[in-house]
Amino acid sequence: MRKEKKRSFLLGASILIVLFCFVLSSFFYMPYDPNQMDNANKFAGVSFAHWMGCDNFGRDIYSRILQGTRTTFLVAFFTIIIGGGIGTAVGAITGYFGGWIDEILMRLNDAVAAFPNFLLALVVISLIGPGTFNVIMALGIVFIPGFARIARGEFLRCRNMDYVKSAKLMGAGPFRIIIFHIFPNTIPVLLSAVTIGFNNAVIAEAGMSFLGIGVQPPDASLGRMLSEAQAYLFSTPSYAFFPGMVVVLLVLGFSLLGNGLERKA
Amino acid sequence: MLKVKELNIIFQDRGKPETAVKQLSFDMREGERIGIVGESGSGKTMTALAIAGLLMRKDVKKQGEILWEGKNILSFHNKELCQYRGKEMGMIFQEPMTSLNPVKKIGWQMEESLRIHEKFTKKERYERAIAQLMEVGLLDAKKVYHQYPHELSGGMRQRVMIGAALICNPKLMIADEPTTALDVTVQDQILQLLKKRNKEKKTGILFISHDLELVQKLCERVIVMHKGMIVEKGLAREVFTSPSHEYTKKLIASIPKVERRKGDSKLG
């Protein structure tokens, strides 16, 4: 069991590291301008010049994937920062203090969680309008309840531990206890929640861009590319194949990583 | 220093209220060693928690007064409580295995009280922590400072707990069965440590135990509790040699009698 976890962690980590290296390399060298259109190369197949081919506007797919992965990473990262940050804070307060504050915040939380994630994100987007930044906001809000619930459970578990009692007896105030004494103990659980969350964020971003309410053209994002590619699925399969593969690898990588990080149950 | 006046602790459960401590009164002077003995459920731990200001939940009703230097602990606000804990009073528990934070280094935990109550620089804190570790008998202090709790034995952890609880030089140390989870030789060492501290720094010790022998070794005065009430109190020597209450007699009679060698205890 232990070995399996380690293998899963290593495999996930190496997939992500390779992807990450590609994305990093794009900051130093991008073969083509991802938004540069080229009539001569419309629907060009895989070749040495364009080794993932070109799309319906003659843009280099490889360059666009690099650009799109960047965007997707960015969205997923900040979504987790917002959702995970606020969610953990809410969970910490409700779990540690309990009582009426717990009741109020958790009922609010339940109300948010009652909507399907994607639907709620759509509602938020329709309220604040599309765009990269707004997608981050919408997904961030949607991700709060999940993190809050997990964090609450962990803080609830830890607040009656003896070491919390001894921290109290040293004169530590509640916020000091939450941040310095309990929080470090919840990191293993929160970390695996973060990897799962990252996955969901990647999928959600791709899905929203696919529907045309996420990243706006001409900017590239993996979901956006997939949505543009579906019209040419049969004539130019490489257009959809490569961005699709990257999404699959991203999600697979984070799933494996999360699996490996999870506490041995 | 500490004055407990007619303390009642009542648990307000859904059903009828349960009284855990009834009309408890005692005084404690500076630098005194007092033992509270009694069987499980006699209310001795509740008394300790109340004095430590840990019984602040609203569903536990408290009557009477616990006066610390003239101020009632039971009416302290959160801020005052934080000031009182750690700085004026230190407490250790029965479970040294779980009382230390598993993911923090010993040094960090030793310094916690200093960070809260004193305005020391990092270096001063470090030196203080090392000195304190040495004082509680962890001579390899520099190594222990960088270790995690799971790397230490039970006895060593209890020493760390004592060190951490006393690092701000509080006037009162509450020890709630500090040796129950430890083996006999370590028990003796911990008792010596508490006694040494009491002699050198005049730290008052409120020692709570069900073990009459330990109390006899350590304390000057004892309070015997039964069903939430004090049944007997007085000088340790007198209470143990000529108990007046039936319950105390029974308690003493229930100590397993073993042929004792001379010099068995270094405390005497």
Coordinates of C-alpha atoms in Angstrom, one line a residue:
Chain A
M1 CA 0.0 0.0 0.0
R2 CA 2.7 2.4 1.1
K3 CA 4.8 1.6 -2.0
E4 CA 1.8 2.1 -4.3
K5 CA 1.3 5.6 -2.8
K6 CA 4.9 6.5 -3.4
R7 CA 4.7 5.3 -7.0
S8 CA 1.6 7.2 -7.6
F9 CA 3.1 10.4 -6.1
L10 CA 6.3 10.0 -8.2
L11 CA 4.4 9.4 -11.4
G12 CA 2.0 12.3 -10.8
A13 CA 4.9 14.6 -9.8
S14 CA 6.9 13.7 -12.9
I15 CA 4.0 14.3 -15.3
L16 CA 3.4 17.7 -13.7
I17 CA 7.1 18.6 -13.7
V18 CA 7.4 17.8 -17.4
L19 CA 4.3 19.9 -18.2
F20 CA 5.6 22.6 -16.0
C21 CA 9.0 22.6 -17.7
F22 CA 7.2 23.1 -21.1
V23 CA 5.2 25.9 -19.7
L24 CA 8.3 27.5 -18.2
S25 CA 10.2 27.1 -21.4
S26 CA 7.6 29.1 -23.2
F27 CA 8.6 32.2 -21.3
F28 CA 12.0 32.1 -22.9
Y29 CA 11.2 30.6 -26.2
M30 CA 7.8 30.5 -28.0
P31 CA 8.1 29.1 -31.5
Y32 CA 5.4 31.4 -32.9
D33 CA 3.3 34.2 -31.7
P34 CA 0.2 32.2 -30.4
N35 CA -2.2 34.8 -31.9
Q36 CA -0.3 35.2 -35.2
M37 CA -2.6 34.2 -38.1
D38 CA -1.2 32.7 -41.2
N39 CA -3.6 32.0 -44.2
A40 CA -1.1 29.8 -45.9
N41 CA -1.0 27.3 -43.0
K42 CA -4.7 26.9 -42.3
F43 CA -5.3 23.4 -41.0
A44 CA -1.7 22.5 -41.6
G45 CA -1.0 19.0 -40.4
V46 CA 1.8 17.9 -38.1
S47 CA 5.2 18.9 -39.6
F48 CA 8.6 20.0 -38.5
A49 CA 7.7 23.6 -38.7
H50 CA 4.5 23.3 -36.8
W51 CA 4.9 20.1 -34.9
M52 CA 1.3 20.0 -33.6
G53 CA -0.1 21.5 -36.8
C54 CA -2.1 24.7 -37.2
D55 CA -5.7 25.7 -36.5
N56 CA -8.4 27.2 -38.6
F57 CA -6.7 30.6 -38.6
G58 CA -3.2 29.1 -39.3
R59 CA -2.1 29.7 -35.7
D60 CA 0.6 27.4 -34.4
I61 CA -1.2 24.9 -32.1
Y62 CA 1.9 24.1 -30.0
S63 CA 2.4 27.8 -29.2
R64 CA -1.3 28.2 -28.4
I65 CA -1.2 25.2 -26.1
L66 CA 1.7 26.7 -24.2
Q67 CA -0.1 30.0 -23.9
G68 CA -3.4 28.2 -23.0
T69 CA -1.7 26.0 -20.3
R70 CA -0.3 29.1 -18.8
T71 CA -3.8 30.7 -18.6
T72 CA -5.3 27.5 -17.2
F73 CA -2.5 27.2 -14.6
L74 CA -3.0 30.8 -13.7
V75 CA -6.8 30.4 -13.3
A76 CA -6.5 27.2 -11.3
F77 CA -3.8 28.6 -9.1
F78 CA -5.6 31.7 -8.1
T79 CA -8.9 29.8 -7.8
I80 CA -7.3 27.6 -5.2
I81 CA -5.7 30.6 -3.4
I82 CA -9.1 32.3 -3.1
G83 CA -11.3 29.3 -2.5
G84 CA -8.7 27.5 -0.4
G85 CA -7.7 30.6 1.6
I86 CA -11.2 31.8 2.4
G87 CA -12.5 28.2 2.8
T88 CA -9.8 27.3 5.3
A89 CA -10.3 30.5 7.2
V90 CA -14.1 29.8 7.5
G91 CA -13.5 26.2 8.4
A92 CA -10.9 27.2 11.0
I93 CA -13.2 29.7 12.7
T94 CA -16.3 27.5 12.6
G95 CA -14.5 24.4 13.7
Y96 CA -12.5 26.0 16.5
F97 CA -15.1 28.2 18.0
G98 CA -18.3 26.3 17.3
G99 CA -21.5 27.7 18.7
W100 CA -23.6 30.3 16.9
I101 CA -20.8 31.4 14.6
D102 CA -20.5 27.8 13.4
E103 CA -24.2 27.6 12.8
I104 CA -24.4 30.8 10.8
L105 CA -21.3 30.2 8.6
M106 CA -22.0 26.6 8.0
R107 CA -25.6 27.1 7.0
L108 CA -24.4 29.8 4.6
N109 CA -21.9 27.3 3.4
D110 CA -24.5 24.7 2.9
A111 CA -26.6 27.1 0.9
V112 CA -23.7 27.7 -1.4
A113 CA -22.8 24.0 -1.6
A114 CA -26.4 23.1 -2.5
F115 CA -26.0 24.4 -6.0
P116 CA -24.1 22.3 -8.5
N117 CA -20.6 23.8 -8.8
F118 CA -20.7 24.5 -12.4
L119 CA -24.2 26.0 -12.3
L120 CA -23.2 28.4 -9.5
A121 CA -20.1 29.5 -11.4
L122 CA -22.3 30.2 -14.4
V123 CA -24.6 32.3 -12.3
V124 CA -21.7 34.3 -10.9
I125 CA -20.2 34.8 -14.3
S126 CA -23.6 35.9 -15.7
L127 CA -23.7 38.5 -12.9
I128 CA -20.1 39.8 -13.2
G129 CA -19.4 39.1 -16.9
P130 CA -16.9 36.8 -18.6
G131 CA -13.2 37.2 -18.6
T132 CA -10.1 35.6 -17.1
F133 CA -10.3 37.5 -13.8
N134 CA -14.0 37.0 -13.4
V135 CA -13.6 33.3 -13.9
I136 CA -11.1 33.2 -11.1
M137 CA -13.5 35.0 -8.8
A138 CA -16.5 32.8 -9.8
L139 CA -14.6 29.6 -9.3
G140 CA -13.0 30.8 -6.1
I141 CA -16.4 31.4 -4.6
V142 CA -17.6 28.0 -5.8
F143 CA -14.6 26.3 -4.2
I144 CA -15.0 27.9 -0.7
P145 CA -17.6 25.4 0.7
G146 CA -15.5 22.3 0.0
F147 CA -12.5 23.6 1.7
A148 CA -14.5 25.1 4.5
R149 CA -16.0 21.7 5.2
I150 CA -12.7 19.8 5.2
A151 CA -10.9 22.5 7.3
R152 CA -13.8 22.6 9.8
G153 CA -13.6 18.8 10.3
E154 CA -9.9 19.0 10.9
F155 CA -10.1 22.0 13.3
L156 CA -12.9 20.3 15.2
R157 CA -10.8 17.2 15.5
C158 CA -7.8 19.1 16.8
R159 CA -9.4 21.7 19.1
N160 CA -9.8 19.2 21.9
M161 CA -6.3 17.8 21.6
D162 CA -4.1 18.0 24.7
Y163 CA -1.5 20.1 22.9
V164 CA -4.2 22.7 22.3
K165 CA -5.0 22.6 26.0
S166 CA -1.3 23.1 26.8
A167 CA -1.1 26.0 24.4
K168 CA -4.1 27.6 26.1
L169 CA -2.3 27.2 29.4
M170 CA 0.7 28.9 28.1
G171 CA -1.6 31.9 27.5
A172 CA -2.0 31.6 23.8
G173 CA -5.1 33.4 22.4
P174 CA -7.6 31.7 20.1
F175 CA -6.1 33.1 16.9
R176 CA -2.6 32.2 17.9
I177 CA -3.8 28.7 18.6
I178 CA -5.6 28.4 15.3
I179 CA -2.7 29.7 13.2
F180 CA 0.4 28.4 14.9
H181 CA -0.8 25.4 16.9
I182 CA -3.6 23.7 14.9
F183 CA -3.1 24.8 11.3
P184 CA 0.3 23.0 10.9
N185 CA -1.4 19.8 12.0
T186 CA -4.1 20.1 9.3
I187 CA -1.7 20.6 6.4
P188 CA -1.5 17.0 5.3
V189 CA -5.3 16.8 4.9
L190 CA -5.6 20.3 3.3
L191 CA -2.8 19.5 0.9
S192 CA -4.6 16.6 -0.6
A193 CA -7.7 18.8 -0.8
V194 CA -5.7 21.3 -2.7
T195 CA -4.6 18.8 -5.3
I196 CA -8.2 17.6 -5.8
G197 CA -9.3 21.2 -6.0
F198 CA -6.6 22.1 -8.5
N199 CA -8.0 19.3 -10.7
N200 CA -11.5 20.5 -10.5
A201 CA -10.4 24.1 -11.2
V202 CA -8.6 23.0 -14.4
I203 CA -11.7 21.1 -15.5
A204 CA -14.0 23.9 -14.6
E205 CA -11.9 26.5 -16.3
A206 CA -11.7 24.4 -19.5
G207 CA -15.4 23.8 -19.3
M208 CA -16.3 27.5 -18.9
S209 CA -14.0 28.5 -21.7
F210 CA -15.5 25.8 -23.8
L211 CA -18.9 27.3 -23.2
G212 CA -17.4 30.7 -24.2
I213 CA -17.9 32.4 -20.9
G214 CA -14.4 32.0 -19.6
V215 CA -11.3 33.2 -21.3
Q216 CA -12.2 35.5 -24.2
P217 CA -10.8 35.2 -27.8
P218 CA -8.2 35.7 -29.1
D219 CA -6.6 34.6 -25.8
A220 CA -5.8 30.9 -25.7
S221 CA -6.9 28.6 -23.0
L222 CA -7.1 24.8 -23.2
G223 CA -10.9 24.8 -23.0
R224 CA -11.2 27.6 -25.5
M225 CA -9.1 25.7 -28.0
L226 CA -11.2 22.5 -27.5
S227 CA -14.3 24.5 -28.1
E228 CA -13.0 26.0 -31.3
A229 CA -11.6 22.6 -32.4
Q230 CA -14.9 20.7 -32.2
A231 CA -16.1 22.1 -35.5
Y232 CA -13.1 20.6 -37.2
L233 CA -13.0 17.4 -35.2
F234 CA -13.1 15.1 -38.3
S235 CA -11.2 17.2 -40.8
T236 CA -8.3 18.3 -38.4
P237 CA -8.3 15.9 -35.5
S238 CA -4.9 17.2 -34.3
Y239 CA -6.5 20.5 -33.4
A240 CA -8.6 18.9 -30.7
F241 CA -6.3 16.0 -29.8
F242 CA -3.3 18.0 -28.5
P243 CA -5.1 20.4 -26.1
G244 CA -7.3 17.5 -25.0
M245 CA -4.2 15.5 -24.2
V246 CA -2.8 18.3 -22.1
V247 CA -6.0 18.6 -20.1
V248 CA -6.0 14.9 -19.5
L249 CA -2.3 14.9 -18.5
L250 CA -2.8 17.8 -16.1
V251 CA -5.8 16.2 -14.4
L252 CA -4.1 12.8 -14.3
G253 CA -0.9 14.3 -12.9
F254 CA -2.8 16.1 -10.0
S255 CA -5.0 13.1 -9.3
L256 CA -1.9 10.9 -8.9
L257 CA -0.1 13.5 -6.8
G258 CA -3.2 13.9 -4.6
N259 CA -3.5 10.1 -4.2
G260 CA 0.1 9.9 -3.2
L261 CA -0.2 12.7 -0.7
E262 CA -3.3 11.4 1.0
R263 CA -2.7 10.0 4.4
K264 CA -2.4 6.2 4.4
A265 CA -6.0 5.3 5.3
Chain B
M1 CA -1.5 33.9 47.0
L2 CA -4.4 31.6 46.0
K3 CA -7.6 31.5 47.9
V4 CA -10.5 29.2 47.0
K5 CA -13.7 30.1 48.7
E6 CA -16.8 27.9 48.8
L7 CA -16.3 26.7 45.2
N8 CA -19.1 24.8 43.6
I9 CA -18.9 23.3 40.1
I10 CA -22.1 22.2 38.7
F11 CA -22.6 20.5 35.3
Q12 CA -25.8 21.6 33.7
D13 CA -26.7 18.7 31.6
R14 CA -30.1 18.3 29.9
G15 CA -31.3 16.3 32.8
K16 CA -30.7 17.2 36.4
P17 CA -27.6 19.2 37.3
E18 CA -24.6 17.2 38.5
T19 CA -22.5 18.7 41.2
A20 CA -18.8 17.9 40.7
V21 CA -17.3 20.0 43.4
K22 CA -19.1 21.1 46.6
Q23 CA -18.2 23.9 49.0
L24 CA -14.5 23.6 48.4
S25 CA -12.3 26.1 50.3
F26 CA -8.6 26.2 50.8
D27 CA -5.7 28.7 50.9
M28 CA -2.3 28.4 49.4
R29 CA 0.6 30.5 50.4
E30 CA 3.5 31.4 48.2
G31 CA 6.0 28.6 47.6
E32 CA 3.8 26.0 49.2
R33 CA 3.4 22.4 48.1
I34 CA -0.2 21.2 48.4
G35 CA -1.4 17.8 47.3
I36 CA -5.0 17.0 46.4
V37 CA -5.8 13.3 46.7
G38 CA -8.9 11.4 45.9
E39 CA -10.3 8.6 43.8
S40 CA -11.4 9.1 40.2
G41 CA -14.5 11.3 40.1
S42 CA -13.8 13.0 43.4
G43 CA -13.6 16.3 41.7
K44 CA -9.9 16.9 42.0
T45 CA -9.2 17.5 38.3
M46 CA -12.2 19.7 38.1
T47 CA -10.8 21.8 40.9
A48 CA -7.5 22.1 39.0
L49 CA -9.1 23.0 35.8
A50 CA -11.2 25.7 37.5
I51 CA -8.1 27.2 39.1
A52 CA -6.3 27.1 35.7
G53 CA -9.2 29.0 34.2
L54 CA -10.1 26.2 31.8
L55 CA -13.7 25.7 32.9
M56 CA -15.0 28.7 31.1
R57 CA -17.7 26.9 29.2
K58 CA -21.1 28.3 29.8
D59 CA -22.8 25.0 30.5
V60 CA -20.6 24.5 33.6
K61 CA -22.0 26.6 36.5
K62 CA -19.5 27.9 39.0
Q63 CA -20.3 29.4 42.3
G64 CA -18.0 30.8 44.9
E65 CA -14.6 32.5 44.3
I66 CA -11.1 31.6 43.2
L67 CA -9.0 34.5 44.3
W68 CA -5.6 34.9 42.7
E69 CA -3.7 37.7 44.5
G70 CA -7.1 39.1 45.4
K71 CA -8.7 38.9 41.9
N72 CA -11.4 36.4 41.1
I73 CA -10.3 34.1 38.3
L74 CA -13.9 33.0 37.6
S75 CA -14.7 36.6 36.4
F76 CA -11.6 37.1 34.3
H77 CA -12.1 38.2 30.7
N78 CA -10.3 36.3 27.9
K79 CA -7.4 38.8 27.8
E80 CA -6.9 38.6 31.6
L81 CA -7.0 34.8 31.4
C82 CA -4.3 34.8 28.7
Q83 CA -2.2 37.0 30.9
Y84 CA -2.7 34.8 33.9
R85 CA -2.0 31.5 32.1
G86 CA 1.6 30.9 31.4
K87 CA 2.8 34.0 33.1
E88 CA 1.3 33.6 36.6
M89 CA 0.4 29.9 36.5
G90 CA 1.7 26.9 34.6
M91 CA 0.0 23.6 34.3
I92 CA 1.0 20.1 33.2
F93 CA -1.1 17.1 32.6
Q94 CA -1.1 13.4 32.9
E95 CA -0.4 12.7 29.2
P96 CA 3.0 13.7 28.2
M97 CA 2.6 11.7 25.0
T98 CA -0.1 13.9 23.6
S99 CA 0.5 17.2 25.4
L100 CA 3.2 18.3 22.9
N101 CA 2.3 19.4 19.4
P102 CA 3.5 16.6 17.1
V103 CA 4.5 18.8 14.2
K104 CA 6.5 21.5 16.1
K105 CA 10.0 21.3 17.3
I106 CA 10.7 21.1 21.1
G107 CA 12.5 24.4 21.0
W108 CA 9.6 26.2 19.4
Q109 CA 7.2 24.8 22.0
M110 CA 9.5 25.7 24.9
E111 CA 9.7 29.3 23.7
E112 CA 5.9 29.7 23.1
S113 CA 5.2 31.2 26.5
L114 CA 8.1 33.6 26.1
R115 CA 6.8 34.7 22.7
I116 CA 3.4 35.4 24.2
H117 CA 4.4 37.1 27.5
E118 CA 7.9 38.6 27.1
K119 CA 9.5 40.8 24.5
F120 CA 12.7 38.8 24.0
T121 CA 14.8 38.7 20.9
K122 CA 15.2 35.4 19.1
K123 CA 18.6 34.9 20.7
E124 CA 17.5 35.6 24.2
R125 CA 14.6 33.2 23.7
Y126 CA 17.0 30.5 22.5
E127 CA 19.3 30.9 25.4
R128 CA 16.4 30.9 27.8
A129 CA 15.0 27.7 26.3
I130 CA 18.4 25.9 26.4
A131 CA 18.9 26.9 30.0
Q132 CA 15.4 25.8 30.9
L133 CA 15.9 22.4 29.1
M134 CA 19.2 21.9 31.1
E135 CA 17.3 22.9 34.3
V136 CA 14.7 20.2 33.8
G137 CA 17.5 17.7 33.4
L138 CA 17.7 17.4 29.6
L139 CA 21.4 17.8 29.5
D140 CA 21.6 17.3 25.8
A141 CA 19.6 20.5 25.4
K142 CA 21.0 21.7 22.1
K143 CA 20.1 18.5 20.4
V144 CA 16.7 18.2 22.1
Y145 CA 15.9 21.8 21.0
H146 CA 15.9 20.7 17.4
Q147 CA 14.0 17.4 18.0
Y148 CA 10.3 16.6 17.5
P149 CA 8.2 15.1 20.3
H150 CA 8.0 11.7 18.8
E151 CA 11.8 11.4 19.1
L152 CA 11.6 11.7 22.9
S153 CA 10.6 9.2 25.6
G154 CA 7.6 9.8 27.9
G155 CA 9.8 11.0 30.7
M156 CA 11.7 13.4 28.5
R157 CA 8.5 14.8 27.2
Q158 CA 7.1 15.4 30.7
R159 CA 10.3 17.2 31.5
V160 CA 9.8 19.3 28.4
M161 CA 6.3 20.0 29.5
I162 CA 7.4 21.1 32.9
G163 CA 10.1 23.2 31.4
A164 CA 7.7 24.9 29.0
A165 CA 5.1 25.5 31.7
L166 CA 7.7 27.1 34.0
I167 CA 9.7 29.1 31.5
C168 CA 8.1 32.4 32.4
N169 CA 8.7 31.7 36.1
P170 CA 5.0 31.5 37.2
K171 CA 4.3 31.5 40.9
L172 CA 2.0 28.6 40.7
M173 CA 2.4 25.2 39.1
I174 CA -0.6 22.9 38.8
A175 CA 0.4 19.3 38.2
D176 CA -2.5 17.1 37.3
E177 CA -1.3 13.6 37.8
P178 CA 1.9 14.3 36.0
T179 CA 3.5 11.0 36.7
T180 CA 0.6 8.6 36.2
A181 CA 1.7 7.7 32.6
L182 CA 5.3 7.2 33.6
D183 CA 7.2 4.3 35.0
V184 CA 8.2 4.3 38.7
T185 CA 11.9 5.4 38.4
V186 CA 10.9 8.3 36.1
Q187 CA 8.1 9.2 38.5
D188 CA 10.7 9.7 41.2
Q189 CA 12.8 11.9 39.0
I190 CA 9.9 14.1 38.0
L191 CA 9.0 14.5 41.7
Q192 CA 12.5 15.5 42.5
L193 CA 12.5 18.0 39.7
L194 CA 9.3 19.6 41.0
K195 CA 10.7 19.7 44.5
K196 CA 13.9 21.3 43.3
R197 CA 12.1 23.9 41.5
N198 CA 10.0 24.7 44.5
K199 CA 13.0 25.0 46.7
E200 CA 15.0 27.2 44.3
K201 CA 12.5 29.5 42.8
K202 CA 9.7 29.4 45.4
T203 CA 7.2 28.1 42.8
G204 CA 4.0 27.0 44.6
I205 CA 3.0 23.5 43.6
L206 CA -0.6 22.2 43.5
F207 CA -0.1 18.5 43.0
I208 CA -3.1 16.4 42.1
S209 CA -2.9 12.7 42.3
H210 CA -4.7 9.6 43.4
D211 CA -1.4 8.2 44.6
L212 CA -1.0 8.8 48.3
E213 CA 2.6 7.8 48.4
L214 CA 3.6 10.4 45.8
V215 CA 1.7 13.1 47.6
Q216 CA 3.3 12.1 50.9
K217 CA 6.8 12.4 49.3
L218 CA 6.2 15.7 47.7
C219 CA 3.7 17.8 49.6
E220 CA 3.7 19.7 52.9
R221 CA -0.1 19.8 53.1
V222 CA -2.8 17.6 51.7
I223 CA -6.4 17.9 50.9
V224 CA -8.4 14.7 50.7
M225 CA -11.4 14.9 48.5
H226 CA -14.3 12.5 48.2
K227 CA -17.4 12.9 46.0
G228 CA -16.6 16.5 45.4
M229 CA -16.1 17.5 49.0
I230 CA -13.1 18.0 51.2
V231 CA -13.2 15.3 53.8
E232 CA -9.9 16.1 55.4
K233 CA -7.1 18.6 55.2
G234 CA -3.9 19.3 57.1
L235 CA -0.2 18.7 57.2
A236 CA 0.8 15.7 55.1
R237 CA 2.6 14.0 57.9
E238 CA -0.3 14.2 60.3
V239 CA -3.0 13.2 57.9
F240 CA -1.1 10.2 56.8
T241 CA 0.0 9.0 60.3
S242 CA -3.2 9.8 62.1
P243 CA -6.1 10.1 59.7
S244 CA -9.3 11.3 61.3
H245 CA -11.8 10.6 58.6
E246 CA -13.1 7.2 57.7
Y247 CA -12.4 7.7 54.0
T248 CA -8.8 8.8 54.5
K249 CA -8.3 5.7 56.6
K250 CA -9.7 3.5 53.9
L251 CA -7.5 5.2 51.3
I252 CA -4.4 4.7 53.3
A253 CA -5.3 1.1 54.0
S254 CA -5.6 0.4 50.3
I255 CA -2.0 1.3 49.6
P256 CA -0.4 -2.0 48.6
K257 CA 2.1 -2.8 51.4
V258 CA 5.5 -3.8 50.3
E259 CA 8.5 -4.3 52.5
R260 CA 10.2 -1.0 52.1
R261 CA 14.0 -0.8 52.0
K262 CA 15.8 2.0 53.7
G263 CA 16.7 4.9 51.4
D264 CA 14.1 3.8 48.9
S265 CA 13.1 7.3 48.2
K266 CA 15.6 10.1 47.9
L267 CA 12.8 12.6 48.6
G268 CA 11.8 11.5 52.1

